[in-house]
Structure formats: structure tokens, C-alpha cells
Amino acid sequence: MFELVATKPFDGQKPGTSGLRKKVTVFQQPHYAENFIQSIFDSLEGFVGKSLVIGGDGRYYNAHVVQLAIRMAAANGFGKVIVGQGGLLSTPAASHLIRKRGAFGGIILSASHNPGGPDGDFGIKYNAGNGGPAPEKITDAIFAKTKVISTYKTLEADDIDINTVGVIKLANTEVEVVDPVADYAALMQSLFDFDAIADLFKSGFKMKFDGMGAITGPYATRIFEGIFGAAGTVMNGTPLPDFGGHHPDPNLVHAKELCDLVLSPNGPAFGAASDGDGDRNLIIGRGMYVTPSDSLAIIAANAQLAPAYSKGIAGVARSMPTSCAADLVAKKLGVPSFETPTGWKFFGNLLDAAMATVCGEESFGTGSNHVREKDGVWAVLMWLNILAKRRETVEQIVKSHWREYGRNFYTRHDYEEVDLARANGLMTRLRGSLPGLVGKGGIVKADDFSYRDPVDNSFTEGQGIRLIYDNGSRIIYRLSGTGTAGATLRVYIEKYEADAAKHAQETQSALAQLITQANGIADIEAQTGRAAPTVIT
Ligand code: G16
């Protein structure tokens, strides 16, 4: 029944910012997914007889890879596999399940916010026993194994029924199929004041949540409509293999239907969306979009309104390109703030060591120590908890936050699918020009960001070029680690404004001068052939 299958290495199975992401057609090559999964197992030690959580966001090819991952886990000696019903688990729910069940780790099948369907993207990532994305020492080991792999272990067995909750035996391994929502919903109920939120809805408060045809539909429906009784809240709530044609990236461009609704004069008071695998979030109030960086700062400043955080937070962590707004809150609260490289995996040690409680990234990710992933529905519930307690509008909350702390104007310009060699050339040229930039036009620091983890002392470099100005403004350039075609250049631009009389400016105009400088310093048009960004958030 056990089978050892001969295989050959594939080029380019290097995990990026969050696991291995490629086109579905790349994953469909014979042995491609199997090679990567075996390389994960070959990089781990001591899992025989232990549990592995498996689930994904339901995108095209999920159903196939869930089955082969279960067979391979059994053949490699896991004693138990815990799988979400229908092969579904949101990324934060998978993180919770790993922690709750004391599993050895988990395999999450997702390409997150990237489009799905036969021509879309697919992805596989490994999360460790703390529930968080594998740290770099494991992803480096996995990549090394993918380069030398010659066999993988599997079982000769038919697909098993994962559509029914229950326990099935597969060779020596027990496969437990679980309700993907129940444990997660109970966790949320333990963190937030559900009674206060239900009262808010009873008072006539209206909200729309866009599941974007992806994984969070069932979670949002059970919690917002089921527990809070807010019927009609969820739109695009059924997870579909192609996300119903949506690009499940919760931003102003891809969640336009929701944003148009909420920004309209008679729209609901509050809108939110989550991405393909449920870890990102978009927060929008009537007439007021909340940037992820502001959302992190406002959550940090108001977290004590939620029961789980009522005693205060230990610290705040943000990725380097995220605006410095959260640092100002941490300073006022008298708690430390941490600046990490992009990638949720860098928050894991800080959360495990209880040095940070709330973490966030400009890339629409916010979360806390309740799991080891960012968590879209958590962020929405945190906002609902704040709204329920403060009984102010989103706009009032954001504006009073700016009045108290000042406003960090912030934008990100993405140049997608740029030719890889040209994008690398731009970064190399920029890196070379760094020493000459200091002292010009108010630039006081120009470097390539590196990070030494304060917990395990691990060191990471080459994490993004920073230009820091004497007034605190910043321009940052980095190449995305999550794309699957060419390179995506991200340019992050930030300016601090203390004067409340200037807070009402439109973001792009407030940042216009810095944007021109950012384009000029990197010579973006000449280097990439692009006159304008493809996405502005
Ligand atoms: C992943 C990571 C995040 C990161 C984001 C963007 O998110 O988990 O930590 O900020 O990618 O990364 P990049 O700028 O390299 O594209 P997700 O939601 O895609 O898993």
C-alpha cells in the first residue's frame, strides 16, 4: 500500500513571502506538488505519530492537493490528520486549529489574495507548531530539499470522503474531518464582547461584509448573520473555486462593489472584506476608508475595549513599510513597538515571547496573539467591538485619532508584472546610489533594511530600500515576494502631518511632492518602461 515514487527536482520551488505560490498550471505538472510537500516533511524532525492540520481556501486545485497531502502525510508517518470539511480552512482558522489541538504543524493550501481558477494561482505553505508561518530557517531547509529530492512517499489509495464530519482510518493514520468554522467562532466569542456587538446591530446599525467568493463567507455568515442576527450582511459569501471571477484582494480596486456601496450617502455605516484565505481585511466606514496602517494604530489605541485585551497590550509590531502611526500609539501607551521585515512569519517570535500583542502590515493584515497569522474576521470584529463601545461613526473615530496623534499620510504604488531583470536592475542601481543620497533634499538616512530578531537573534537582510527624511517622511522600495508573474515593484510613501487643519487633504495630493521624488530617484519610468503604477492603495 505504501509507495515510494521516483521524481526529479523542479527549479524555482523557493518559498516566497508566504509559501510557494505559482500558477495552477505549474502546480499541475506531474510530481510538482508532491515534491514540495515531501520536501516540507524532509525538513522536519520528530513528527512520526503526531498530528498535522490540512486545509485550504477552496480555490481551484485545492480539492486535488488536499487528497494527495493526506495520503503523503499518512505515508510519511503522521499519526493523525485533521482536515477541514470539504478541504476548507481559512488561514487563521488553520492556525488556531494547530494551536488548539497541539498539532505538530499544518499545511495550508492557498495563494491568498491572488486570483484563482484554472488559469489563476495556487500555493502551499507550512505552518509550525505555534500555528505560525514557518520561519526562514525552515523555508530555507525546504528549498534546499526541493533541489535534491529523488523520491516521495505516498499511499496507493482512493480519495477519502472529506465532506462529512467524522473520523476515517487511512492505513495507520486517523483522518479527522472537522467543521472549519466552529472552533474559530468560539475563539472569537472568547475575545470580544459579542453581547455589545449584538446590541449595536439591534440598534439599527447596518454593515456589509464582502466574502469575495472566497473562504470567509461561511465564517462571516455564521458569526455576523447567525450569532449577531444581522441578516443580509454578507455578500459573495459562498467559497467558489474561481472566487466567482473575483480577484479576492480586499482593497479599493478589487472590492469596488463594496466600497461604492459604503462610500455612497445612504450606504451602510460599516463595510469590510477579507481575501482568498481569510487573513487580510479591508475596513471602510460611510464616507471614510481606513488605511491598514491607520487601522493598526486605531486598534492598538482601542484594544482595551475588547475583553481579551482589557488589561492592555504588551507591545505593537508592524512591518517596516507599514506607516509609523502605530509607533505613536505605542509611545503614548508606554509599550514597545517593533519594526520587522514584510511577512507575518517575522511576528511569530515576538508574539510567542509576549513582547507584542497586536501586529499589522500595510498589506491589509492585522492580528494579535490569539493565533499566529493575520486574521481578517478578527480585525472586523475588533472594529465592531470598538464601534459598539464608542457608539461613534468610523469617520469620527478615525478623525479623532488623527487629532490626538497626528496623521500619517500613506500610499503604496504597485507596478505589477514588470520584467524581472529590469526590476532587479532598478533595485541594484538604487542600492548603489544609497550613499550619495544622504544629505540631499532632506534625506537623513538611506539604507537597505535588515532585521535582527530580538528573540532568537536570527538576521535577515535585503528587506527593502528606505529613504528617511529629516521630517520623518519615508520612501520605501521593495520587490514583492508573493507574485507569480515577472516582478512587482512596490513603492511606499509616507508623510507625517501634526496640523489637524491639514488632515482633510486628499492622500495623493498631500503626498504629491514625495511621489515625484520617489519616481525620480528610482527613475521608475525609464527603468521599468511604466509611466504609472498599476494599483494605488
Ligand atoms: C503575505 C504575507 C504578508 C505580506 C504580504 C505581501 O500576505 O503573509 O506578511 O505583507 O504577503 O507581501 P509582498 O509585499 O512580498 O507581496 P498574504 O495575505 O498574501 O499571505
XYZ file of C-alpha atoms and ligand atoms in Angstrom:
557
model
C 0.000 0.000 0.000
C 2.892 2.414 0.742
C 4.608 3.661 -2.363
C 7.978 5.287 -2.979
C 7.727 7.301 -6.189
C 10.813 8.333 -8.148
C 10.964 12.034 -9.022
C 13.360 14.771 -10.131
C 13.816 18.276 -8.694
C 11.977 21.245 -10.200
C 13.659 24.616 -10.464
C 12.276 27.537 -8.517
C 10.463 25.865 -5.607
C 11.702 28.612 -3.298
C 9.071 29.745 -0.783
C 8.384 33.491 -1.062
C 6.948 35.942 1.471
C 4.328 33.341 2.349
C 4.960 29.847 0.994
C 5.299 28.597 -2.576
C 2.983 30.417 -4.981
C 2.801 29.594 -8.675
C 0.317 29.381 -11.495
C -2.088 26.427 -11.218
C -0.618 25.141 -14.485
C 2.819 24.982 -12.866
C 1.424 23.012 -9.904
C -0.344 20.666 -12.340
C 2.942 19.288 -13.663
C 3.259 15.651 -12.549
C 5.000 15.381 -9.133
C 5.266 19.196 -8.671
C 3.056 19.487 -5.581
C 4.240 16.122 -4.255
C 7.897 17.218 -4.475
C 7.218 20.331 -2.438
C 5.163 18.526 0.213
C 7.799 15.781 0.568
C 10.464 18.492 0.881
C 8.454 20.006 3.739
C 8.338 16.650 5.528
C 12.025 16.006 4.808
C 12.904 19.304 6.523
C 11.088 18.398 9.739
C 12.067 16.045 12.521
C 10.100 14.179 15.140
C 6.616 14.214 13.618
C 6.031 10.444 13.422
C 2.800 9.614 15.258
C 1.907 13.311 15.680
C -0.924 15.374 14.154
C -0.931 17.501 11.023
C -3.635 20.046 10.140
C -4.528 20.304 6.440
C -6.889 22.746 4.753
C -7.103 25.435 2.145
C -9.072 28.326 0.773
C -11.083 26.187 -1.653
C -9.533 27.599 -4.788
C -9.197 25.554 -7.961
C -6.886 22.520 -7.380
C -7.474 22.659 -3.575
C -9.605 19.505 -3.620
C -6.930 17.562 -5.524
C -3.963 18.658 -3.416
C -5.812 18.126 -0.107
C -6.240 14.469 -1.012
C -2.654 13.921 -2.073
C -1.370 15.766 1.014
C -3.457 13.486 3.265
C -2.059 10.368 1.526
C 1.505 11.683 1.791
C 1.096 12.650 5.460
C -0.119 9.118 6.195
C 2.722 7.539 4.209
C 5.294 9.716 5.963
C 4.121 8.567 9.387
C 1.820 11.243 10.824
C -0.462 9.557 13.366
C -3.358 11.879 12.703
C -4.504 14.321 10.052
C -7.053 16.976 10.983
C -8.722 18.337 7.874
C -11.403 20.986 7.398
C -14.691 19.677 5.982
C -14.595 19.907 2.196
C -10.844 20.559 2.463
C -11.612 24.113 3.649
C -9.931 26.115 6.394
C -9.217 29.808 6.467
C -5.571 30.562 7.239
C -6.322 31.980 10.726
C -8.679 29.070 11.489
C -5.911 26.638 10.492
C -3.501 28.490 12.770
C -5.988 28.210 15.632
C -6.591 24.508 14.999
C -2.855 23.753 15.057
C -2.556 25.523 18.410
C -5.747 24.178 19.951
C -5.030 20.563 19.042
C -1.303 20.765 19.837
C -0.590 19.604 16.280
C 2.969 19.257 15.030
C 2.171 21.717 12.256
C -0.080 22.327 9.302
C -0.183 22.514 5.533
C -2.240 25.407 4.193
C -3.215 25.423 0.534
C -3.680 28.958 -0.675
C -2.321 31.684 -2.878
C -4.036 34.163 -0.589
C -5.346 37.231 -2.414
C -4.076 36.081 -5.826
C -6.761 35.182 -8.410
C -7.958 31.566 -8.630
C -9.370 29.230 -11.277
C -7.553 27.034 -13.823
C -5.522 29.989 -15.088
C -5.076 31.546 -11.655
C -2.638 30.869 -8.862
C -2.179 28.122 -6.297
C 0.065 27.856 -3.267
C 1.287 25.636 -0.458
C 2.750 26.739 2.844
C 3.840 25.067 6.023
C 2.943 26.386 9.468
C 4.819 25.237 12.539
C 3.508 24.024 15.904
C 2.988 27.578 17.195
C 0.435 27.984 14.395
C 2.562 30.496 12.513
C 4.203 30.503 9.084
C 7.449 28.546 9.063
C 10.396 30.781 9.932
C 13.166 31.333 7.384
C 15.381 28.574 8.736
C 12.644 26.058 7.852
C 11.726 27.617 4.486
C 15.439 27.661 3.569
C 15.684 23.982 4.515
C 12.588 23.166 2.441
C 14.077 24.932 -0.580
C 17.358 23.028 -0.149
C 15.430 19.712 -0.100
C 13.490 20.617 -3.266
C 16.823 20.860 -5.098
C 17.934 17.315 -4.292
C 14.700 15.352 -3.982
C 14.690 11.951 -5.717
C 11.651 10.143 -4.222
C 8.431 10.915 -2.379
C 6.294 8.722 -0.150
C 2.600 8.208 -0.706
C -0.143 5.609 -0.414
C -1.959 3.754 -3.116
C -5.458 4.654 -2.008
C -8.646 6.192 -3.348
C -9.705 9.696 -2.370
C -11.359 9.693 1.040
C -14.657 11.364 1.949
C -13.778 14.713 3.493
C -17.255 16.154 3.041
C -18.640 14.536 6.181
C -17.514 15.484 9.692
C -16.115 12.391 11.417
C -13.124 10.078 11.663
C -11.771 7.780 8.934
C -8.811 5.413 9.088
C -6.262 5.615 6.258
C -3.587 2.907 6.653
C -2.161 3.602 10.152
C -3.353 7.194 10.230
C -6.560 8.602 11.658
C -8.120 11.305 9.496
C -10.476 13.593 11.412
C -12.750 15.812 9.336
C -13.787 18.898 11.345
C -16.254 21.744 10.963
C -13.952 24.540 9.698
C -15.882 27.319 11.469
C -16.920 26.050 14.932
C -13.613 26.290 16.847
C -12.773 29.612 15.238
C -16.160 31.151 16.063
C -15.785 30.020 19.699
C -12.347 31.641 19.842
C -13.755 34.938 18.544
C -16.541 34.777 21.127
C -13.914 34.440 23.866
C -12.059 37.579 22.700
C -14.782 40.131 22.007
C -17.911 41.471 23.664
C -20.448 39.659 21.476
C -23.385 40.969 23.521
C -22.349 44.586 22.943
C -21.922 43.913 19.217
C -25.320 42.194 19.000
C -26.848 45.236 20.751
C -25.200 47.516 18.205
C -26.900 45.612 15.388
C -30.191 45.658 17.302
C -29.964 49.443 17.448
C -30.258 49.569 13.656
C -26.556 49.613 12.765
C -26.009 48.303 9.227
C -22.940 46.589 7.832
C -21.867 44.796 4.630
C -19.192 42.143 4.561
C -17.758 41.055 1.206
C -16.555 37.446 1.239
C -15.277 37.964 -2.335
C -16.388 34.434 -3.303
C -13.612 33.100 -1.065
C -13.118 31.320 2.256
C -14.528 33.786 4.799
C -18.128 33.594 3.569
C -19.035 30.687 5.895
C -17.209 32.269 8.846
C -18.863 35.665 8.341
C -22.288 34.162 7.755
C -22.121 32.072 10.936
C -20.864 34.950 13.093
C -22.450 38.128 11.672
C -25.728 36.708 10.452
C -26.051 33.662 12.760
C -24.771 34.893 16.127
C -25.458 38.643 15.775
C -28.654 38.114 13.798
C -27.610 40.668 11.160
C -29.376 39.048 8.184
C -28.304 40.283 4.759
C -24.846 41.410 5.944
C -22.724 39.028 3.862
C -22.264 39.412 0.111
C -20.381 36.969 -2.162
C -20.470 34.536 0.766
C -20.058 31.180 -0.981
C -16.460 29.958 -1.491
C -16.003 29.082 -5.167
C -13.001 27.511 -6.974
C -12.596 30.626 -9.129
C -13.925 33.028 -6.441
C -16.814 33.765 -8.790
C -14.377 35.631 -11.024
C -13.362 37.985 -8.195
C -9.778 38.917 -7.590
C -10.048 38.235 -3.849
C -7.804 41.061 -2.732
C -9.677 43.305 -0.290
C -8.595 46.746 -1.438
C -10.265 49.742 -3.023
C -9.670 48.375 -6.519
C -10.828 44.784 -6.143
C -13.546 45.327 -3.518
C -15.020 48.167 -5.573
C -18.613 46.909 -5.363
C -18.471 47.033 -1.551
C -16.614 50.347 -1.447
C -19.045 52.081 -3.820
C -21.890 50.901 -1.614
C -20.382 52.039 1.674
C -18.999 55.313 0.366
C -22.426 56.276 -1.009
C -24.507 58.726 1.099
C -27.160 56.161 2.046
C -24.818 53.197 2.332
C -24.369 51.040 5.433
C -22.411 52.563 8.316
C -19.662 49.980 8.070
C -18.124 47.772 5.390
C -15.460 45.091 5.491
C -13.962 42.440 3.246
C -11.493 39.620 3.503
C -9.264 37.895 0.986
C -8.922 34.451 -0.608
C -7.729 32.671 2.542
C -9.249 34.964 5.171
C -6.190 36.586 6.675
C -6.452 40.061 5.121
C -9.054 42.703 5.853
C -10.458 45.901 4.415
C -12.158 48.364 6.768
C -14.368 51.115 5.440
C -16.965 53.361 7.040
C -19.569 55.548 5.430
C -17.528 58.184 3.625
C -14.257 57.016 5.177
C -11.772 54.367 4.009
C -9.384 53.323 6.773
C -5.858 52.534 5.588
C -4.434 49.311 7.040
C -1.706 51.339 8.762
C -4.279 53.616 10.427
C -6.423 50.612 11.275
C -3.490 49.021 13.128
C -2.875 52.225 15.088
C -6.569 52.665 15.954
C -6.876 49.014 17.004
C -3.787 49.355 19.219
C -5.210 52.520 20.803
C -8.650 50.957 21.438
C -7.854 47.288 22.038
C -8.626 47.571 25.751
C -12.315 47.978 24.832
C -12.373 44.253 23.993
C -12.442 41.804 26.926
C -9.373 39.802 25.842
C -7.208 42.926 25.735
C -8.791 44.844 28.627
C -5.625 44.663 30.718
C -3.681 46.417 27.966
C -1.288 45.272 25.280
C 2.341 44.244 25.732
C 3.603 45.883 22.556
C 2.873 46.640 18.917
C 4.698 45.256 15.890
C 4.490 46.422 12.296
C 6.303 45.544 9.108
C 8.876 48.113 8.021
C 6.860 49.521 5.078
C 3.759 49.971 7.288
C 3.288 53.599 8.355
C 4.695 54.727 11.690
C 1.216 55.603 13.044
C 1.196 52.580 15.380
C 4.546 53.603 16.887
C 2.948 56.844 18.113
C 0.249 54.865 19.891
C 2.787 52.504 21.457
C 4.774 55.501 22.699
C 1.728 57.015 24.355
C 0.747 53.671 25.892
C 4.304 53.253 27.151
C 4.774 49.883 25.424
C 7.457 48.873 22.918
C 6.952 48.970 19.156
C 8.824 46.685 16.771
C 9.676 47.123 13.099
C 10.064 43.822 11.245
C 10.588 42.799 7.602
C 7.497 42.169 5.462
C 5.962 38.756 6.193
C 3.817 37.598 9.084
C 6.425 34.973 9.972
C 8.575 37.735 11.483
C 5.936 38.456 14.155
C 5.907 34.862 15.441
C 8.781 35.140 17.901
C 7.533 38.474 19.294
C 4.070 37.008 19.882
C 5.420 33.756 21.362
C 7.633 35.762 23.735
C 4.686 38.021 24.709
C 6.667 41.070 23.587
C 3.900 42.177 21.216
C 0.137 41.656 21.389
C -1.089 43.471 18.271
C 0.633 43.267 14.883
C -0.104 44.653 11.460
C 1.039 45.306 7.950
C 0.210 47.829 5.278
C -0.749 44.891 3.050
C -4.206 44.704 4.694
C -3.103 42.394 7.504
C -3.880 42.851 11.195
C -3.911 40.378 14.042
C -2.981 39.592 17.603
C -1.596 36.919 19.872
C -4.830 34.859 19.600
C -3.348 32.966 16.606
C -0.071 33.237 14.686
C -1.475 34.539 11.408
C -3.089 37.777 10.467
C -6.817 37.456 10.737
C -9.414 39.208 8.587
C -12.570 38.367 10.553
C -10.766 39.163 13.837
C -9.977 42.670 12.557
C -13.599 43.207 11.552
C -14.803 42.012 14.964
C -12.291 44.275 16.690
C -13.694 47.226 14.742
C -17.256 46.159 15.579
C -16.260 45.918 19.246
C -14.810 49.452 19.088
C -17.908 50.786 17.302
C -20.195 49.040 19.797
C -18.395 50.557 22.776
C -17.724 54.037 21.432
C -21.001 54.439 19.539
C -19.313 56.839 17.123
C -19.022 56.517 13.353
C -15.893 55.152 11.682
C -15.197 58.650 10.372
C -15.428 60.195 13.851
C -13.122 57.552 15.298
C -10.500 57.999 12.570
C -10.566 61.785 12.685
C -10.330 61.969 16.448
C -7.386 59.534 16.269
C -5.617 61.873 13.832
C -6.353 64.859 16.063
C -4.790 63.092 19.001
C -1.749 61.553 17.294
C -1.343 63.441 14.007
C -1.955 61.876 10.599
C 0.495 59.678 8.729
C -0.478 60.232 5.088
C 0.305 56.994 3.327
C 0.097 55.387 -0.090
C 1.505 52.365 -1.891
C 2.131 52.360 -5.638
C 2.467 48.926 -7.266
C 3.989 48.262 -10.659
C 2.837 44.728 -11.402
C 4.306 42.169 -13.803
C 7.378 44.216 -14.581
C 10.130 42.371 -16.424
C 12.138 40.584 -13.694
C 15.575 41.587 -14.987
C 14.550 45.243 -15.266
C 13.058 45.247 -11.758
C 16.196 43.669 -10.320
C 18.247 46.212 -12.262
C 16.286 49.085 -10.730
C 16.863 47.766 -7.213
C 20.586 47.169 -7.826
C 21.004 50.662 -9.219
C 19.108 52.160 -6.275
C 21.198 50.218 -3.794
C 24.347 51.548 -5.433
C 23.094 55.113 -5.179
C 22.269 54.993 -1.458
C 25.460 56.554 -0.030
C 25.133 59.570 -2.371
C 21.511 60.220 -1.390
C 22.123 61.083 2.250
C 22.103 64.842 2.731
C 20.138 65.514 -0.467
C 16.703 67.152 -0.225
C 16.344 66.420 3.471
C 17.232 62.679 3.311
C 18.926 61.763 6.573
C 19.100 58.006 6.142
C 19.256 55.768 3.074
C 19.712 52.040 3.609
C 18.612 48.520 2.745
C 16.554 47.319 5.702
C 17.911 44.452 7.775
C 16.491 42.922 10.935
C 17.927 41.093 13.885
C 15.229 39.140 15.677
C 15.356 40.178 19.347
C 14.249 36.714 20.478
C 16.400 34.210 18.576
C 18.992 36.621 17.185
C 18.409 35.455 13.597
C 19.415 38.007 10.985
C 17.684 38.946 7.706
C 18.902 41.478 5.189
C 17.931 42.991 1.828
C 14.378 43.653 3.036
C 13.659 46.929 1.256
C 15.337 50.203 0.426
C 14.457 53.051 2.798
C 14.877 56.757 2.311
C 14.107 58.577 5.546
C 13.727 62.369 5.627
C 14.504 64.826 8.411
C 10.756 65.432 8.977
C 10.054 61.687 9.335
C 8.748 61.231 5.776
C 9.728 57.934 4.163
C 10.020 56.450 0.688
C 10.487 52.684 0.528
C 11.113 50.426 -2.451
C 10.898 46.656 -2.461
C 10.028 43.799 -4.769
C 7.017 41.728 -3.764
C 7.621 38.161 -2.637
C 4.128 36.914 -3.442
C 3.659 37.461 -7.189
C 3.725 34.650 -9.728
C 4.498 36.521 -12.952
C 7.503 38.788 -13.519
C 8.218 41.163 -10.635
C 6.029 43.590 -8.727
C 7.752 46.784 -7.637
C 6.168 48.308 -4.551
C 6.821 51.933 -3.656
C 5.576 53.037 -0.231
C 5.287 56.738 0.535
C 4.572 58.313 3.915
C 4.407 61.815 5.354
C 3.535 62.829 8.907
C 1.261 65.826 9.482
C 0.654 67.059 13.009
C -1.550 70.016 11.997
C -5.232 68.944 12.175
C -6.176 71.767 9.797
C -4.317 69.847 7.050
C -5.732 66.381 7.786
C -8.586 66.640 5.294
C -6.283 66.746 2.246
C -6.665 64.030 -0.363
C -3.884 61.474 0.126
C -2.292 61.528 -3.343
C -2.183 65.338 -3.360
C -0.797 65.511 0.158
C 1.979 63.163 -0.959
C 2.441 64.582 -4.474
C 5.891 66.036 -3.895
C 7.249 62.846 -2.328
C 5.675 60.745 -5.096
C 7.513 62.803 -7.722
C 10.746 62.382 -5.786
C 10.177 58.623 -5.425
C 9.687 58.267 -9.185
C 12.681 60.441 -9.968
C 15.174 58.893 -7.540
C 14.483 55.354 -8.826
C 13.981 56.548 -12.416
C 10.973 54.230 -12.480
C 9.665 55.032 -15.948
C 12.993 54.576 -17.696
C 13.932 51.506 -15.659
C 10.620 49.642 -15.925
C 9.015 51.088 -19.028
C 5.969 52.006 -16.927
C 4.653 55.560 -16.832
C 2.223 54.873 -13.974
C 1.538 52.292 -11.271
C -0.986 49.509 -11.963
C -2.525 49.658 -8.462
C -2.583 52.502 -5.949
C -3.735 51.777 -2.418
C 1.695 37.807 2.515
C 2.399 37.838 3.833
C 2.359 39.227 4.405
C 2.905 40.227 3.408
C 2.145 40.115 2.111
C 2.682 40.990 1.000
O 0.339 38.036 2.715
O 1.808 36.946 4.749
O 3.078 39.229 5.578
O 2.823 41.520 3.898
O 2.208 38.792 1.652
O 3.936 40.563 0.659
P 4.663 41.112 -0.623
O 4.723 42.600 -0.456
O 6.008 40.441 -0.574
O 3.847 40.751 -1.828
P -0.746 37.082 2.078
O -2.057 37.645 2.511
O -0.501 37.190 0.594
O -0.444 35.721 2.613
